[in-house]
Coordinates of N, CA and C in Angstrom, one line a residue:
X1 N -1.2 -24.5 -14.4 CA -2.1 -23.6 -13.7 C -3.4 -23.7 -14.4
X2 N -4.2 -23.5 -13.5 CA -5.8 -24.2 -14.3 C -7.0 -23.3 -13.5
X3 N -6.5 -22.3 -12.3 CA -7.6 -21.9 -12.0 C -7.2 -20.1 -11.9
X4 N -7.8 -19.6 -12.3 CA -8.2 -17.9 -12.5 C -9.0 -17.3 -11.2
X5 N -8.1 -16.5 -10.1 CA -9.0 -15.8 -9.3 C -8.7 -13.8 -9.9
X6 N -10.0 -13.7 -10.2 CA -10.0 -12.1 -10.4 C -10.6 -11.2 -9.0
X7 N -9.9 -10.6 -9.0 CA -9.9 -10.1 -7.7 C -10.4 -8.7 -8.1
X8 N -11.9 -8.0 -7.5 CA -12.3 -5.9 -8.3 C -12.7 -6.1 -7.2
X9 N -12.9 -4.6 -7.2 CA -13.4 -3.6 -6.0 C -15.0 -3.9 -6.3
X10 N -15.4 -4.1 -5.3 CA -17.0 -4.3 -4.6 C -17.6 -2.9 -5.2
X11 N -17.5 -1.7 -5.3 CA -17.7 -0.7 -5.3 C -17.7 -0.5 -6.3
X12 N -18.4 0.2 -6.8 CA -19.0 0.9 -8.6 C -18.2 2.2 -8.4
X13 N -17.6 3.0 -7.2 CA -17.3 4.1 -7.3 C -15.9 3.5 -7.9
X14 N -15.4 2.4 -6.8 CA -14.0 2.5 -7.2 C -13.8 2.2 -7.8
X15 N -14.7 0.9 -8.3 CA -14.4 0.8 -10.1 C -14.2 1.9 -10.7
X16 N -15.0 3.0 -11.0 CA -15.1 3.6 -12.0 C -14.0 5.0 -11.7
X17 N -13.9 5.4 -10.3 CA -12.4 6.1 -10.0 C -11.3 5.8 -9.1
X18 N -11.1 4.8 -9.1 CA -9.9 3.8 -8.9 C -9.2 4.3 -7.8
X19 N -7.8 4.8 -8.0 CA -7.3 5.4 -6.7 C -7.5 6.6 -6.5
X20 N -8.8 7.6 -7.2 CA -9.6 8.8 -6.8 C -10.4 8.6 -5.7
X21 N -10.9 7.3 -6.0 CA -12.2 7.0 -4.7 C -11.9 6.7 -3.4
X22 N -12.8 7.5 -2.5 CA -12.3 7.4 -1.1 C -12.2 5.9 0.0
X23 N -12.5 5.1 -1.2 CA -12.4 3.6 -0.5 C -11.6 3.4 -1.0
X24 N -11.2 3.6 -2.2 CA -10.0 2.8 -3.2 C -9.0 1.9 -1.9
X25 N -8.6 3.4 -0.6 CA -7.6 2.7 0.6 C -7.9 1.2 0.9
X26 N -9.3 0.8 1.4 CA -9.7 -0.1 2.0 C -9.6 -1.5 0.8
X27 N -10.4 -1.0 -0.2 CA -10.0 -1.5 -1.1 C -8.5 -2.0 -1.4
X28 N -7.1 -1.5 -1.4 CA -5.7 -1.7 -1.6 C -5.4 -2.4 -1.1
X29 N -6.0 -2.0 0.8 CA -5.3 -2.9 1.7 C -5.5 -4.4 1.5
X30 N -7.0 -4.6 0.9 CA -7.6 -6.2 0.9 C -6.5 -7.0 -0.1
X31 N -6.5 -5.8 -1.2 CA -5.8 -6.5 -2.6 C -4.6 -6.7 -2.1
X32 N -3.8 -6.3 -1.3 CA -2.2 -6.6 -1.5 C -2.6 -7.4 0.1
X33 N -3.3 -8.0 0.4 CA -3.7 -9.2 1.9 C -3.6 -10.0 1.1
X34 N -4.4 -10.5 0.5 CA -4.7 -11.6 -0.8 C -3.7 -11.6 -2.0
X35 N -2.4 -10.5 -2.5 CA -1.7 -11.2 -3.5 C -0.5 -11.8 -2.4
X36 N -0.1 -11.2 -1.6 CA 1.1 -11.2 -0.9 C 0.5 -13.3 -0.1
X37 N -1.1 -13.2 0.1 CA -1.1 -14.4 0.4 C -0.9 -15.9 -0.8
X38 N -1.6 -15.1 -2.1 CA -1.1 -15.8 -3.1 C 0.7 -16.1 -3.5
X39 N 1.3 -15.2 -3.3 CA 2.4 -15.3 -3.6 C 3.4 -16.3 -2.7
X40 N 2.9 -15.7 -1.0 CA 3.4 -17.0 0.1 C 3.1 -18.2 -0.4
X41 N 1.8 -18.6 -0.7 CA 1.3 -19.9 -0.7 C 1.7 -20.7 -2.2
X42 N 2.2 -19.8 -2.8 CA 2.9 -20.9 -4.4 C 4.0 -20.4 -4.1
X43 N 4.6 -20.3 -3.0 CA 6.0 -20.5 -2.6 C 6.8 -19.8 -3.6
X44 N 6.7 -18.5 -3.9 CA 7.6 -17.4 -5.1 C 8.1 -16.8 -4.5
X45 N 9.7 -16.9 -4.3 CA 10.3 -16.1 -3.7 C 10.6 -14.5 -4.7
X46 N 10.6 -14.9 -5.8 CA 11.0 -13.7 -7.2 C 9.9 -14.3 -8.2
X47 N 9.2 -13.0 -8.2 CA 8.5 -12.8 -9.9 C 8.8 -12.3 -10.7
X48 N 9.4 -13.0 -11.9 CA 9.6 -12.4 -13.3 C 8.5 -11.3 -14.0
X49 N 8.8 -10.1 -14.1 CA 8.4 -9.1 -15.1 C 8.4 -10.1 -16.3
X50 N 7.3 -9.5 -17.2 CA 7.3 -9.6 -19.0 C 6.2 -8.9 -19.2
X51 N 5.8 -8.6 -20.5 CA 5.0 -8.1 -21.2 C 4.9 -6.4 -20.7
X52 N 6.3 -5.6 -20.5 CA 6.2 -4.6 -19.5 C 5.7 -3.4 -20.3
X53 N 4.9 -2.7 -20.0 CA 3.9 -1.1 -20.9 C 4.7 -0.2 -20.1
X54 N 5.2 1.1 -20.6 CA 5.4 1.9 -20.0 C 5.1 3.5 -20.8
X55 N 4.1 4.5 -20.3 CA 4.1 5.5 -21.1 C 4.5 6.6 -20.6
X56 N 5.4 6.5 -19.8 CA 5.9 7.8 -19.3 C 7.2 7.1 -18.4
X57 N 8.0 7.8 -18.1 CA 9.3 7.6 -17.5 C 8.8 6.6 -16.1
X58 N 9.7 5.7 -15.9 CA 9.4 4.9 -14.9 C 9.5 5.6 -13.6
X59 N 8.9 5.6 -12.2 CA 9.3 6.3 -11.2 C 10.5 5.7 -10.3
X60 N 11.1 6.2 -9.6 CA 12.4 5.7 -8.9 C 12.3 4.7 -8.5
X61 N 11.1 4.1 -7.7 CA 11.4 3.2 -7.3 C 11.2 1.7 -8.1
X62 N 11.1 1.8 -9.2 CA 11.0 1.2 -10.6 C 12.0 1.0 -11.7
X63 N 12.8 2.0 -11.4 CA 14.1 2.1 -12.1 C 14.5 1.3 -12.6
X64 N 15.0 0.6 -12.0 CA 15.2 -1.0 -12.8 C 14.7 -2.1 -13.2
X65 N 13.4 -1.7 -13.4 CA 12.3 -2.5 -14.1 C 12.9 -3.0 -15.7
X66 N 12.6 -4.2 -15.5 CA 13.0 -4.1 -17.5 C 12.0 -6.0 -17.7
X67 N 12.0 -5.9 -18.6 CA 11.2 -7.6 -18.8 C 12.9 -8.6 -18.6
X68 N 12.3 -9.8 -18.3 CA 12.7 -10.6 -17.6 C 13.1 -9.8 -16.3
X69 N 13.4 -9.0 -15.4 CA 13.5 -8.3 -14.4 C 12.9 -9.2 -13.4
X70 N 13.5 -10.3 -11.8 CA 13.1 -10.5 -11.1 C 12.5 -9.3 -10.1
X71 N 11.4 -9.5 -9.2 CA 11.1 -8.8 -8.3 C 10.5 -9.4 -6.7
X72 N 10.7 -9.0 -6.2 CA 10.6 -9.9 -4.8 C 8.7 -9.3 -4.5
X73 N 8.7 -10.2 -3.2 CA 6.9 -9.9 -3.2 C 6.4 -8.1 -2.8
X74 N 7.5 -7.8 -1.8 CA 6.5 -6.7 -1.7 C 6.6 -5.5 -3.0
X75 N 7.7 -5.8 -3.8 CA 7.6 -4.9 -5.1 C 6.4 -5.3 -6.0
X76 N 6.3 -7.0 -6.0 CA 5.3 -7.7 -7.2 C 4.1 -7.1 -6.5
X77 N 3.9 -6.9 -5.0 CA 2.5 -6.3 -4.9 C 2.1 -5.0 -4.7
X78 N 3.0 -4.0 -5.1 CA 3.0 -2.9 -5.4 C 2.5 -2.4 -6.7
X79 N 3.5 -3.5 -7.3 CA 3.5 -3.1 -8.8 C 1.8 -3.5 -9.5
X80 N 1.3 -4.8 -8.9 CA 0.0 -5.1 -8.8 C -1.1 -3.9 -8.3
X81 N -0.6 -3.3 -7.3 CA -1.8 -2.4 -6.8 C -1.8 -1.1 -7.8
X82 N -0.6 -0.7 -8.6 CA -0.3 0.6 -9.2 C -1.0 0.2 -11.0
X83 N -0.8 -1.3 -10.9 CA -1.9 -1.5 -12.5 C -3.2 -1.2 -12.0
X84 N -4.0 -1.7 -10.4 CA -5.2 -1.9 -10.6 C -5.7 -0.4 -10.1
X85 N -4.8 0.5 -9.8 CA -4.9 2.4 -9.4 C -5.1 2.6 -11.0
X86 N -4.5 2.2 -11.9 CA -4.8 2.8 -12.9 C -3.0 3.4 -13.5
X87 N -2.2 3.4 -12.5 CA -1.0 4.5 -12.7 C 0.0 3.6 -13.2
X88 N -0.2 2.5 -13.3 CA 1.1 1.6 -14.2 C 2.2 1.6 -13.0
X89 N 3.8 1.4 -13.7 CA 3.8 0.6 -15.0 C 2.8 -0.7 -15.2
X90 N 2.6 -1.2 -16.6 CA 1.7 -2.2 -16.7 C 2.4 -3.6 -16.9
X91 N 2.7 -5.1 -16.4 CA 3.0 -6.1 -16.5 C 3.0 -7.2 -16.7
X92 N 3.5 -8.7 -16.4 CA 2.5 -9.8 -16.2 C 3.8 -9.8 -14.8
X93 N 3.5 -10.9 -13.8 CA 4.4 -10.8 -13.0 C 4.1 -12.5 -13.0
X94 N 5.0 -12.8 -12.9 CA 5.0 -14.8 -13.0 C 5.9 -15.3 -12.1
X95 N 5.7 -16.8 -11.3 CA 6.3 -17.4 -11.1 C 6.0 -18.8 -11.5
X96 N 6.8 -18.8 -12.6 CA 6.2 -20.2 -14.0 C 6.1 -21.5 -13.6
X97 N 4.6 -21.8 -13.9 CA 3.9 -23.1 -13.4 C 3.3 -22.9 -12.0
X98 N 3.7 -22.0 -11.3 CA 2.8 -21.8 -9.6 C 2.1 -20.4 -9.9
X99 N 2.2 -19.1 -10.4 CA 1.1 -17.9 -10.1 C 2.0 -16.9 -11.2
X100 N 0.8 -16.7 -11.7 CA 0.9 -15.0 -13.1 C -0.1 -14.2 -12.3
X101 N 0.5 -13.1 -12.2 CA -0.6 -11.9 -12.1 C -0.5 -10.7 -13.2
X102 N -1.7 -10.6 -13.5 CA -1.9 -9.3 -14.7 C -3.0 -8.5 -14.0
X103 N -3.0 -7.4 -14.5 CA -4.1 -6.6 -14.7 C -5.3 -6.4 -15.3
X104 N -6.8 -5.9 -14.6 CA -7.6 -6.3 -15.4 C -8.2 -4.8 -15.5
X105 N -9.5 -4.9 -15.7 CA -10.2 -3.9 -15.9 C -10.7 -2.9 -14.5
X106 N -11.3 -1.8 -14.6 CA -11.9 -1.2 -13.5 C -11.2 -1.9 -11.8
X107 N -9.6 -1.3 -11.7 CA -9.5 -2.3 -10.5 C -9.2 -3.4 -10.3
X108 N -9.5 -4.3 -11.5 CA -9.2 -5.8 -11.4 C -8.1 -6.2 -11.7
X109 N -7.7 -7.4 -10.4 CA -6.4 -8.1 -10.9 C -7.3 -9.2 -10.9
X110 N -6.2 -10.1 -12.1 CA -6.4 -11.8 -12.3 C -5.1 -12.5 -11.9
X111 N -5.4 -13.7 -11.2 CA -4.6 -14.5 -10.7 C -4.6 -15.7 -11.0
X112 N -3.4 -16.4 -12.0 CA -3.4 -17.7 -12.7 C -2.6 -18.2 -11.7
X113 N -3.4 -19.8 -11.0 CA -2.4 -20.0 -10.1 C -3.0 -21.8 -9.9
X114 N -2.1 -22.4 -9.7 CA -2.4 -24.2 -9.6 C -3.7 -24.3 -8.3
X115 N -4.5 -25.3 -8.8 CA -5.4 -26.1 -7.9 C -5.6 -25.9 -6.5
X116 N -3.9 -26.3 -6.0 CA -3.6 -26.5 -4.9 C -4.0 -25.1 -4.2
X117 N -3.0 -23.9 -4.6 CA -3.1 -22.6 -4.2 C -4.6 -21.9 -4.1
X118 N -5.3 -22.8 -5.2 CA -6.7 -21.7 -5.2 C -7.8 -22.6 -4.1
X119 N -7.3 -23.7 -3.4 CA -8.0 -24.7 -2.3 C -7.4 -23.6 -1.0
X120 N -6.3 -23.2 -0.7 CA -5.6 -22.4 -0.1 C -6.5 -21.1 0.1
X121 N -6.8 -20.3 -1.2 CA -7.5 -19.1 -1.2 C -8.6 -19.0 -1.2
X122 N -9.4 -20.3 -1.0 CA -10.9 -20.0 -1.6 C -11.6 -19.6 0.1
X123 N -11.1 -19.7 1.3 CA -11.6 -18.9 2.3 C -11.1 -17.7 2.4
X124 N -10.7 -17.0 1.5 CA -10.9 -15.4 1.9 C -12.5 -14.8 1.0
X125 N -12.3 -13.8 1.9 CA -13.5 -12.9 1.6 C -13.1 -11.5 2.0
X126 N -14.1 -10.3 1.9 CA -13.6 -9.1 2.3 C -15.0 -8.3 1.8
X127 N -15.0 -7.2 2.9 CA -15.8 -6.5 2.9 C -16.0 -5.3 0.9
X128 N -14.2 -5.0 0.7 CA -14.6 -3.9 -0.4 C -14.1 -4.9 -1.6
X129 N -14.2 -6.3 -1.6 CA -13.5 -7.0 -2.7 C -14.3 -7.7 -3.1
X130 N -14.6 -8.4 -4.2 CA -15.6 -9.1 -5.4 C -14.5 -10.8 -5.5
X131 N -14.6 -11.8 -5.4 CA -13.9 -12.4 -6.0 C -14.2 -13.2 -6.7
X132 N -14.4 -13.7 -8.5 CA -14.5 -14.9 -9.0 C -14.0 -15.5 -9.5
X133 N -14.3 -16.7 -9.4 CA -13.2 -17.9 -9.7 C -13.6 -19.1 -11.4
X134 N -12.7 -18.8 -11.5 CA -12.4 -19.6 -13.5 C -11.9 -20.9 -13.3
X135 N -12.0 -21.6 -14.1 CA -11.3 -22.8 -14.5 C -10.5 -22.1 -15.9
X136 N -9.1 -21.7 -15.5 CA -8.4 -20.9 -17.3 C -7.9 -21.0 -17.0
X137 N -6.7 -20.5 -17.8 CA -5.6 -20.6 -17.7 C -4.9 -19.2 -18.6
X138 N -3.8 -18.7 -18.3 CA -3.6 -17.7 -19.3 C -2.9 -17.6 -20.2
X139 N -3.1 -16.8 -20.9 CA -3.0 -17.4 -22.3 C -0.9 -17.0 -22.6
X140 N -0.9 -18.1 -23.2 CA 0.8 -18.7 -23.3 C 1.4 -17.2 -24.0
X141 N 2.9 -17.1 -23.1 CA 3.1 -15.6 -23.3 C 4.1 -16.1 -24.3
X142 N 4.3 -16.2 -25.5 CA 5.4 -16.7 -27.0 C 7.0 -15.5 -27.0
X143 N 7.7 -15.7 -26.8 CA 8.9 -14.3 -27.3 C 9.3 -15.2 -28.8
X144 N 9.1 -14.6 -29.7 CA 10.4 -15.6 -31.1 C 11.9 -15.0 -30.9
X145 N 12.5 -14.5 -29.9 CA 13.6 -14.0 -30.4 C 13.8 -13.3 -28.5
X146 N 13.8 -14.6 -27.3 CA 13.7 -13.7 -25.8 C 15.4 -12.9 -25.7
X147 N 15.1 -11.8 -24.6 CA 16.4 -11.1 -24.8 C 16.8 -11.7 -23.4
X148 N 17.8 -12.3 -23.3 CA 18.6 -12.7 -21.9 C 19.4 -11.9 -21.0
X149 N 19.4 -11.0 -21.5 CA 20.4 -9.7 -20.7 C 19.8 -8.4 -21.4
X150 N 20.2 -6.9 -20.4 CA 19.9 -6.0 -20.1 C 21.1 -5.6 -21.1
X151 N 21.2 -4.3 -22.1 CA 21.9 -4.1 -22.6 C 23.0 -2.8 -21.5
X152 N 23.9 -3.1 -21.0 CA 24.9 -2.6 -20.4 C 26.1 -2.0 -20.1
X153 N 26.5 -0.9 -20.1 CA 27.7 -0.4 -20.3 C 28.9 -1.4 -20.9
X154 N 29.0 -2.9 -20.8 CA 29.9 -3.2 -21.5 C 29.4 -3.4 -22.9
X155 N 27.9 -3.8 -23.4 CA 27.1 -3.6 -24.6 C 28.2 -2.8 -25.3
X156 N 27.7 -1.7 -24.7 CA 27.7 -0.2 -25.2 C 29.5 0.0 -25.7
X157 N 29.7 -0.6 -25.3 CA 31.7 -0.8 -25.0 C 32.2 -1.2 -26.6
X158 N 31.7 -2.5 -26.8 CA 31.1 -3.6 -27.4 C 31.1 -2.6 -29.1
X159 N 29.5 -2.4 -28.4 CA 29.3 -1.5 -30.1 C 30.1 -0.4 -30.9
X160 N 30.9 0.1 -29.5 CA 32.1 1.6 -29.8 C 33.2 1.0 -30.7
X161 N 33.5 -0.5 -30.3 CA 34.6 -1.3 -30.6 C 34.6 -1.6 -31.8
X162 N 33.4 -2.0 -32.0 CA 33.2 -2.7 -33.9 C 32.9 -1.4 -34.8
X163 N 32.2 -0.5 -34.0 CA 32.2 0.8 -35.1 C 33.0 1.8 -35.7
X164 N 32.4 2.2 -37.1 CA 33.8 3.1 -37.4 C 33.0 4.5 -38.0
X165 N 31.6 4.2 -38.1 CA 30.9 5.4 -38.1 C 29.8 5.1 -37.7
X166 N 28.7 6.3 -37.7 CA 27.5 6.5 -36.4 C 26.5 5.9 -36.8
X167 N 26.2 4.8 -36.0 CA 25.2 3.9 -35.8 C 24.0 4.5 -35.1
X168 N 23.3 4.4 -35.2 CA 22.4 4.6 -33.6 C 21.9 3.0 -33.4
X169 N 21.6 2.8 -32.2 CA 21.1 1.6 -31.7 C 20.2 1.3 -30.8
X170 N 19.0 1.2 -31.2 CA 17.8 1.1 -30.2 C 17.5 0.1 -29.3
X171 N 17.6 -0.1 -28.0 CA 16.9 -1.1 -27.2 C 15.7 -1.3 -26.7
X172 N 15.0 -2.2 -26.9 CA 13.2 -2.3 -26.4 C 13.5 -2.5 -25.5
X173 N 13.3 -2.4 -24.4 CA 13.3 -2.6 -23.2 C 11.7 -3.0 -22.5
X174 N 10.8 -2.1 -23.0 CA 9.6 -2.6 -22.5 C 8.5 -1.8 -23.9
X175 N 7.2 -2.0 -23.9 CA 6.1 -1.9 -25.0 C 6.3 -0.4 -24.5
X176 N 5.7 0.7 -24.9 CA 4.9 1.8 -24.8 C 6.1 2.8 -25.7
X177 N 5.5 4.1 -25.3 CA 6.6 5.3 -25.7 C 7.6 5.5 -25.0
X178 N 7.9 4.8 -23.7 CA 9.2 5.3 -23.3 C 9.7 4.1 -23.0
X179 N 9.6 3.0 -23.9 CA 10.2 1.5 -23.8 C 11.0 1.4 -24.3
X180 N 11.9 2.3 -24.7 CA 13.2 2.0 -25.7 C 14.4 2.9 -25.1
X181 N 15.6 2.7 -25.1 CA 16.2 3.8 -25.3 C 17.6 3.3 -26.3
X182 N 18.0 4.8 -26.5 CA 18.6 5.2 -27.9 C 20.2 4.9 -27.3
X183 N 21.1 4.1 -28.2 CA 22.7 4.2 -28.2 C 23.1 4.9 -29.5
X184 N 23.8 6.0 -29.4 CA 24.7 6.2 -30.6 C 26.5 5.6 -30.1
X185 N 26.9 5.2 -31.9 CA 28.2 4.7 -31.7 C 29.1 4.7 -33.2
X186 N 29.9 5.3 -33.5 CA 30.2 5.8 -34.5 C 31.0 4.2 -35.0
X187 N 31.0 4.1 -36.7 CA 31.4 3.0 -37.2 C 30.4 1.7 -37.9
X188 N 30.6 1.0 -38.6 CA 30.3 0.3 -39.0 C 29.7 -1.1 -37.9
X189 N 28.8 -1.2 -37.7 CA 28.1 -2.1 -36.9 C 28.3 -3.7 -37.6
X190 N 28.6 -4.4 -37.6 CA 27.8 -5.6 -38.4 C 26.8 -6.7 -37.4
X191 N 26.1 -6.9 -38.2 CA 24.7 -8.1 -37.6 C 25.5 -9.3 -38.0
X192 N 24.2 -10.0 -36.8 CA 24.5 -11.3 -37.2 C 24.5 -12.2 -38.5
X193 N 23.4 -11.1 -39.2 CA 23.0 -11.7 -40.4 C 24.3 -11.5 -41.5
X194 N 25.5 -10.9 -41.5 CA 25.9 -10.3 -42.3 C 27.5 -11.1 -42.5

């Protein structure tokens, strides 16, 4: 991927009060015309979650958000309009080697996406929308240690079995204050290291 479209609100209001301002609407509708078009056109049926922020309880319809978490497009463009309102949760959403979308500033999304797809997008335009275009690329997301699975009731099963007194066991699930949650399990745990 080699070309960067950032996509903000035309508008100084909405920049500066995002889904307070009375255009923000018109504003939304453009942004999710243009990601749902990026998304058809680099052919992504599911975009991978990563880098997931959460600072408050996820809302229902997010519930099973977690990194690596696939999501289909109208969730990926939701979840895009709810970073650029300001209301999170916050993410990268990928379909690796064809389109990353992140969050930007005041409103803005950025859109990492191949050549081909941004020859595709370069005739939209819109009344409440800004668009400029990069030669970038974004920057390489590293895990030392990726987690491949959701820890799960049989996890949990798992840890009860090897224990003989009370462990607690924390899972990251995503960055922020409410990115973890807590397992207790009575017993002796052993690591891999051990």
């Amino acid at each position: 991927m080699s070309k960067e479209l950032i996509i903000g609100p035309r508008s100084e209001r909405v920049r500066e009060e995002l889904a307070e301002a009375a255009a923000w609407s018109a504003y939304a509708a453009e942004l999710r015309e243009v990601l749902g078009a990026a998304i058809e056109k680099s052919g992504a049926d599911l975009l991978e979650v990563s880098g997931l922020l959460v600072s408050e309880p996820l809302p229902e319809e997010h519930r099973g958000l977690r990194n690596g978490a696939e999501v289909r497009p109208p969730q990926a463009i939701g979840l895009a309009e709810g970073m650029a309102a300001g209301r999170g949760p916050y993410c990268q959403l990928a379909a690796p080697g064809r389109l990353q979308i992140e969050s930007g500033w005041d409103g803005a999304v950025h859109l990492y996406t191949t050549p081909a797809v941004a020859a595709d997008l370069a005739g939209f335009h819109g009344e409440g929308v800004t668009f400029l275009w990069r030669h970038a690329a974004p920057e390489p997301i590293e895990v030392s240690d990726p987690v491949d699975a959701v820890a799960d009731a049989g996890f949990w099963a798992r840890v009860a079995e090897v224990s003989e007194r009370l462990t607690l066991v924390c899972e990251r699930w995503a960055y922020g204050a409410q990115g973890c949650r807590w397992g207790v399990a009575r017993g002796q745990w052993e690591t891999p290291d051990e």
